[in-house]
Amino acid sequence: MVAIAQLQIWQRQQIIFRKGDAAAGFFVVKTGRVKVFNLSAAGKEQILNIFEPGDSFAEVVAFDNQPYPASAEAIEYVELIFLPRFAFLNLLHQDADLSVRLLASFARHLRHLVSLIEDLSFRQVPQRLAAYLLQRLATSDRPDSITLDLKKTELAALLGTIPATLSRAFYDLNTQGILRVEGNEITICDRQRLQRLSEE
């Protein structure tokens, strides 16, 4: 796969591709983070996923030869490995193990999208925020605190809301003593209540 890989460098807030652009291949994140999102007719952003080093995205275009179904933007300085569609398909015919790994990636993306649909359909913003904080806490190297590494507008778009509603949710959780907010630092004061809220 190294023979067909192409290194691409993108700066913060650069658009990698837009929904509807002709698709020539897909990407693997080497460094940095990429958000994949859609915009409503009114310009409201919904982040579908955030991809980190080791993640691949836009693989679907390698198979259906259709335009990109969403847009992608570099959240920060990003190095991407670009895999051209036709060269990658030729490689798949020669490597069954690579095909299995790609199917596993599809499965992860599908599970994430199903979870996103459930959140947007059945949970209110405080419940979505609680679930997000618990997810981040599970990967934090500190037992009761996390550092938010997304802008408020990006976190709101990830949770399917607007910044003002997100701020209100943080304020309410802070007032209830469930968490404490100090800039980008979030301290979880009552993990059990946060867990119960996420499950409502």
mmCIF file of C-alpha atoms in Angstrom:
data_model
loop_
_atom_site.group_PDB
_atom_site.id
_atom_site.type_symbol
_atom_site.label_atom_id
_atom_site.label_comp_id
_atom_site.label_asym_id
_atom_site.label_seq_id
_atom_site.Cartn_x
_atom_site.Cartn_y
_atom_site.Cartn_z
ATOM 1 C CA MET A 1 0.000 0.000 0.000
ATOM 2 C CA VAL A 2 3.009 2.264 0.539
ATOM 3 C CA ALA A 3 3.624 2.296 -3.215
ATOM 4 C CA ILE A 4 0.295 4.015 -3.962
ATOM 5 C CA ALA A 5 0.106 6.288 -0.877
ATOM 6 C CA GLN A 6 0.467 10.037 -1.317
ATOM 7 C CA LEU A 7 1.266 12.392 1.579
ATOM 8 C CA GLN A 8 -0.897 15.514 1.785
ATOM 9 C CA ILE A 9 -0.490 18.418 4.215
ATOM 10 C CA TRP A 10 -3.394 20.636 5.228
ATOM 11 C CA GLN A 11 -3.442 23.684 7.474
ATOM 12 C CA ARG A 12 -6.000 24.438 10.198
ATOM 13 C CA GLN A 13 -9.507 25.147 8.819
ATOM 14 C CA GLN A 14 -8.568 24.163 5.265
ATOM 15 C CA ILE A 15 -11.319 22.323 3.405
ATOM 16 C CA ILE A 16 -10.068 18.927 2.241
ATOM 17 C CA PHE A 17 -13.147 18.259 0.128
ATOM 18 C CA ARG A 18 -16.732 19.462 -0.058
ATOM 19 C CA LYS A 19 -19.924 17.464 -0.304
ATOM 20 C CA GLY A 20 -20.588 16.790 -3.983
ATOM 21 C CA ASP A 21 -16.947 17.066 -5.078
ATOM 22 C CA ALA A 22 -15.761 14.399 -7.484
ATOM 23 C CA ALA A 23 -14.024 11.714 -5.436
ATOM 24 C CA ALA A 24 -10.676 10.326 -6.530
ATOM 25 C CA GLY A 25 -9.848 8.344 -3.396
ATOM 26 C CA PHE A 26 -9.905 8.236 0.397
ATOM 27 C CA PHE A 27 -7.671 9.207 3.297
ATOM 28 C CA VAL A 28 -5.852 7.964 6.396
ATOM 29 C CA VAL A 29 -4.958 10.462 9.120
ATOM 30 C CA LYS A 30 -1.230 10.462 9.903
ATOM 31 C CA THR A 31 -1.171 13.458 12.272
ATOM 32 C CA GLY A 32 -3.780 15.955 13.467
ATOM 33 C CA ARG A 33 -7.564 15.741 13.395
ATOM 34 C CA VAL A 34 -10.176 16.034 10.641
ATOM 35 C CA LYS A 35 -13.881 16.715 10.991
ATOM 36 C CA VAL A 36 -16.391 15.335 8.510
ATOM 37 C CA PHE A 37 -19.602 17.339 8.431
ATOM 38 C CA ASN A 38 -22.687 18.426 6.533
ATOM 39 C CA LEU A 39 -24.346 21.832 6.327
ATOM 40 C CA SER A 40 -28.078 22.486 6.257
ATOM 41 C CA ALA A 41 -29.623 24.854 3.714
ATOM 42 C CA ALA A 42 -29.564 27.510 6.466
ATOM 43 C CA GLY A 43 -25.857 26.928 7.062
ATOM 44 C CA LYS A 44 -26.123 24.958 10.325
ATOM 45 C CA GLU A 45 -23.249 22.515 10.707
ATOM 46 C CA GLN A 46 -23.646 18.913 11.879
ATOM 47 C CA ILE A 47 -20.363 17.156 12.554
ATOM 48 C CA LEU A 48 -20.694 13.493 11.627
ATOM 49 C CA ASN A 49 -17.354 12.361 13.008
ATOM 50 C CA ILE A 50 -13.906 13.511 14.064
ATOM 51 C CA PHE A 51 -11.001 11.429 12.803
ATOM 52 C CA GLU A 52 -7.667 11.160 14.590
ATOM 53 C CA PRO A 53 -4.269 9.601 13.748
ATOM 54 C CA GLY A 54 -4.704 6.058 12.438
ATOM 55 C CA ASP A 55 -8.318 6.617 11.353
ATOM 56 C CA SER A 56 -9.414 6.370 7.744
ATOM 57 C CA PHE A 57 -12.305 8.259 6.172
ATOM 58 C CA ALA A 58 -14.203 8.626 2.891
ATOM 59 C CA GLU A 59 -13.571 4.962 2.038
ATOM 60 C CA VAL A 60 -17.050 4.607 0.548
ATOM 61 C CA VAL A 61 -15.986 6.479 -2.589
ATOM 62 C CA ALA A 62 -13.432 3.770 -3.347
ATOM 63 C CA PHE A 63 -16.339 1.460 -4.147
ATOM 64 C CA ASP A 64 -19.278 3.443 -5.490
ATOM 65 C CA ASN A 65 -17.372 6.061 -7.559
ATOM 66 C CA GLN A 66 -19.898 8.702 -6.436
ATOM 67 C CA PRO A 67 -19.134 12.235 -5.203
ATOM 68 C CA TYR A 68 -18.150 12.764 -1.572
ATOM 69 C CA PRO A 69 -21.327 12.482 0.572
ATOM 70 C CA ALA A 70 -20.102 15.021 3.154
ATOM 71 C CA SER A 71 -17.425 17.684 3.593
ATOM 72 C CA ALA A 72 -14.098 17.390 5.436
ATOM 73 C CA GLU A 73 -12.014 20.083 7.117
ATOM 74 C CA ALA A 74 -8.713 20.074 9.001
ATOM 75 C CA ILE A 75 -9.323 20.982 12.657
ATOM 76 C CA GLU A 76 -5.598 21.657 13.036
ATOM 77 C CA TYR A 77 -2.417 21.076 11.052
ATOM 78 C CA VAL A 78 -2.976 17.688 9.423
ATOM 79 C CA GLU A 79 -0.900 15.174 7.507
ATOM 80 C CA LEU A 80 -3.010 12.766 5.466
ATOM 81 C CA ILE A 81 -2.195 9.675 3.467
ATOM 82 C CA PHE A 82 -4.242 9.815 0.267
ATOM 83 C CA LEU A 83 -5.057 6.514 -1.468
ATOM 84 C CA PRO A 84 -6.204 6.858 -5.096
ATOM 85 C CA ARG A 85 -9.346 4.867 -5.862
ATOM 86 C CA PHE A 86 -8.283 2.741 -8.847
ATOM 87 C CA ALA A 87 -4.841 1.894 -7.501
ATOM 88 C CA PHE A 88 -6.392 0.897 -4.169
ATOM 89 C CA LEU A 89 -9.006 -1.332 -5.824
ATOM 90 C CA ASN A 90 -6.247 -3.129 -7.717
ATOM 91 C CA LEU A 91 -4.456 -3.662 -4.422
ATOM 92 C CA LEU A 92 -7.604 -5.089 -2.802
ATOM 93 C CA HIS A 93 -7.779 -7.803 -5.451
ATOM 94 C CA GLN A 94 -4.329 -8.930 -4.393
ATOM 95 C CA ASP A 95 -4.656 -8.699 -0.592
ATOM 96 C CA ALA A 96 -7.599 -10.387 1.149
ATOM 97 C CA ASP A 97 -6.393 -9.254 4.591
ATOM 98 C CA LEU A 98 -6.549 -5.628 3.472
ATOM 99 C CA SER A 99 -10.162 -6.176 2.371
ATOM 100 C CA VAL A 100 -11.081 -7.507 5.817
ATOM 101 C CA ARG A 101 -9.460 -4.496 7.522
ATOM 102 C CA LEU A 102 -11.397 -2.148 5.265
ATOM 103 C CA LEU A 103 -14.675 -3.911 6.109
ATOM 104 C CA ALA A 104 -13.850 -3.490 9.811
ATOM 105 C CA SER A 105 -13.398 0.230 9.214
ATOM 106 C CA PHE A 106 -16.782 0.396 7.451
ATOM 107 C CA ALA A 107 -18.357 -1.393 10.431
ATOM 108 C CA ARG A 108 -16.900 1.133 12.903
ATOM 109 C CA HIS A 109 -18.186 4.052 10.834
ATOM 110 C CA LEU A 110 -21.642 2.474 10.583
ATOM 111 C CA ARG A 111 -21.845 1.873 14.332
ATOM 112 C CA HIS A 112 -20.840 5.472 14.968
ATOM 113 C CA LEU A 113 -23.506 6.822 12.602
ATOM 114 C CA VAL A 114 -26.191 4.603 14.182
ATOM 115 C CA SER A 115 -25.189 5.948 17.600
ATOM 116 C CA LEU A 116 -25.294 9.519 16.268
ATOM 117 C CA ILE A 117 -28.802 9.019 14.857
ATOM 118 C CA GLU A 118 -29.989 7.581 18.174
ATOM 119 C CA ASP A 119 -28.518 10.523 20.088
ATOM 120 C CA LEU A 120 -30.109 13.132 17.817
ATOM 121 C CA SER A 121 -33.457 11.324 17.787
ATOM 122 C CA PHE A 122 -33.888 10.286 21.410
ATOM 123 C CA ARG A 123 -31.626 12.413 23.625
ATOM 124 C CA GLN A 124 -31.831 16.057 24.601
ATOM 125 C CA VAL A 125 -28.696 18.234 24.632
ATOM 126 C CA PRO A 126 -27.851 17.674 28.350
ATOM 127 C CA GLN A 127 -28.004 13.902 27.834
ATOM 128 C CA ARG A 128 -25.831 14.122 24.711
ATOM 129 C CA LEU A 129 -23.328 16.301 26.548
ATOM 130 C CA ALA A 130 -23.220 13.888 29.498
ATOM 131 C CA ALA A 131 -22.589 10.937 27.179
ATOM 132 C CA TYR A 132 -19.831 12.853 25.361
ATOM 133 C CA LEU A 133 -18.102 13.825 28.622
ATOM 134 C CA LEU A 134 -18.213 10.241 29.877
ATOM 135 C CA GLN A 135 -16.772 9.010 26.582
ATOM 136 C CA ARG A 136 -13.928 11.518 26.843
ATOM 137 C CA LEU A 137 -13.383 10.658 30.504
ATOM 138 C CA ALA A 138 -12.935 6.991 29.577
ATOM 139 C CA THR A 139 -9.864 7.898 27.494
ATOM 140 C CA SER A 140 -8.505 10.594 29.823
ATOM 141 C CA ASP A 141 -5.305 10.032 31.772
ATOM 142 C CA ARG A 142 -6.928 11.811 34.723
ATOM 143 C CA PRO A 143 -9.687 10.047 36.695
ATOM 144 C CA ASP A 144 -12.124 12.954 37.080
ATOM 145 C CA SER A 145 -11.224 15.670 34.589
ATOM 146 C CA ILE A 146 -10.804 16.300 30.899
ATOM 147 C CA THR A 147 -9.571 19.098 28.674
ATOM 148 C CA LEU A 148 -11.934 20.135 25.903
ATOM 149 C CA ASP A 149 -9.901 20.291 22.705
ATOM 150 C CA LEU A 150 -12.698 21.486 20.421
ATOM 151 C CA LYS A 151 -14.026 25.006 20.007
ATOM 152 C CA LYS A 152 -17.490 25.554 21.453
ATOM 153 C CA THR A 153 -18.961 25.877 17.952
ATOM 154 C CA GLU A 154 -17.374 22.557 16.927
ATOM 155 C CA LEU A 155 -18.540 20.739 20.065
ATOM 156 C CA ALA A 156 -22.054 22.137 19.565
ATOM 157 C CA ALA A 157 -22.040 20.937 15.943
ATOM 158 C CA LEU A 158 -20.822 17.511 17.058
ATOM 159 C CA LEU A 159 -23.694 17.278 19.561
ATOM 160 C CA GLY A 160 -26.275 18.532 17.080
ATOM 161 C CA THR A 161 -27.054 21.840 18.759
ATOM 162 C CA ILE A 162 -26.012 25.510 18.806
ATOM 163 C CA PRO A 163 -23.380 27.148 21.054
ATOM 164 C CA ALA A 164 -25.949 29.009 23.179
ATOM 165 C CA THR A 165 -27.820 25.785 24.005
ATOM 166 C CA LEU A 166 -24.547 24.003 24.752
ATOM 167 C CA SER A 167 -23.491 26.812 27.108
ATOM 168 C CA ARG A 168 -26.831 26.521 28.903
ATOM 169 C CA ALA A 169 -26.324 22.764 29.330
ATOM 170 C CA PHE A 170 -22.858 23.322 30.810
ATOM 171 C CA TYR A 171 -24.275 26.015 33.111
ATOM 172 C CA ASP A 172 -27.075 23.733 34.337
ATOM 173 C CA LEU A 173 -24.705 20.829 35.039
ATOM 174 C CA ASN A 174 -22.354 23.202 36.827
ATOM 175 C CA THR A 175 -25.203 24.656 38.924
ATOM 176 C CA GLN A 176 -26.384 21.155 39.858
ATOM 177 C CA GLY A 177 -22.918 20.291 41.129
ATOM 178 C CA ILE A 178 -22.412 17.528 38.553
ATOM 179 C CA LEU A 179 -19.339 19.173 37.064
ATOM 180 C CA ARG A 180 -17.162 22.255 37.340
ATOM 181 C CA VAL A 181 -16.076 24.289 34.331
ATOM 182 C CA GLU A 182 -12.874 26.319 34.355
ATOM 183 C CA GLY A 183 -12.071 27.474 30.840
ATOM 184 C CA ASN A 184 -11.411 24.337 28.796
ATOM 185 C CA GLU A 185 -10.933 22.217 31.918
ATOM 186 C CA ILE A 186 -13.937 20.124 32.994
ATOM 187 C CA THR A 187 -13.901 18.453 36.404
ATOM 188 C CA ILE A 188 -16.527 15.758 36.991
ATOM 189 C CA CYS A 189 -17.818 16.220 40.537
ATOM 190 C CA ASP A 190 -20.558 13.567 40.517
ATOM 191 C CA ARG A 191 -19.887 10.818 38.007
ATOM 192 C CA GLN A 192 -22.880 8.714 39.044
ATOM 193 C CA ARG A 193 -25.347 11.536 38.369
ATOM 194 C CA LEU A 194 -23.635 12.245 35.058
ATOM 195 C CA GLN A 195 -23.966 8.564 34.159
ATOM 196 C CA ARG A 196 -27.665 8.537 35.076
ATOM 197 C CA LEU A 197 -28.245 11.679 33.009
ATOM 198 C CA SER A 198 -26.564 10.123 29.963
ATOM 199 C CA GLU A 199 -28.884 7.104 30.220
ATOM 200 C CA GLU A 200 -32.149 9.040 30.494
#
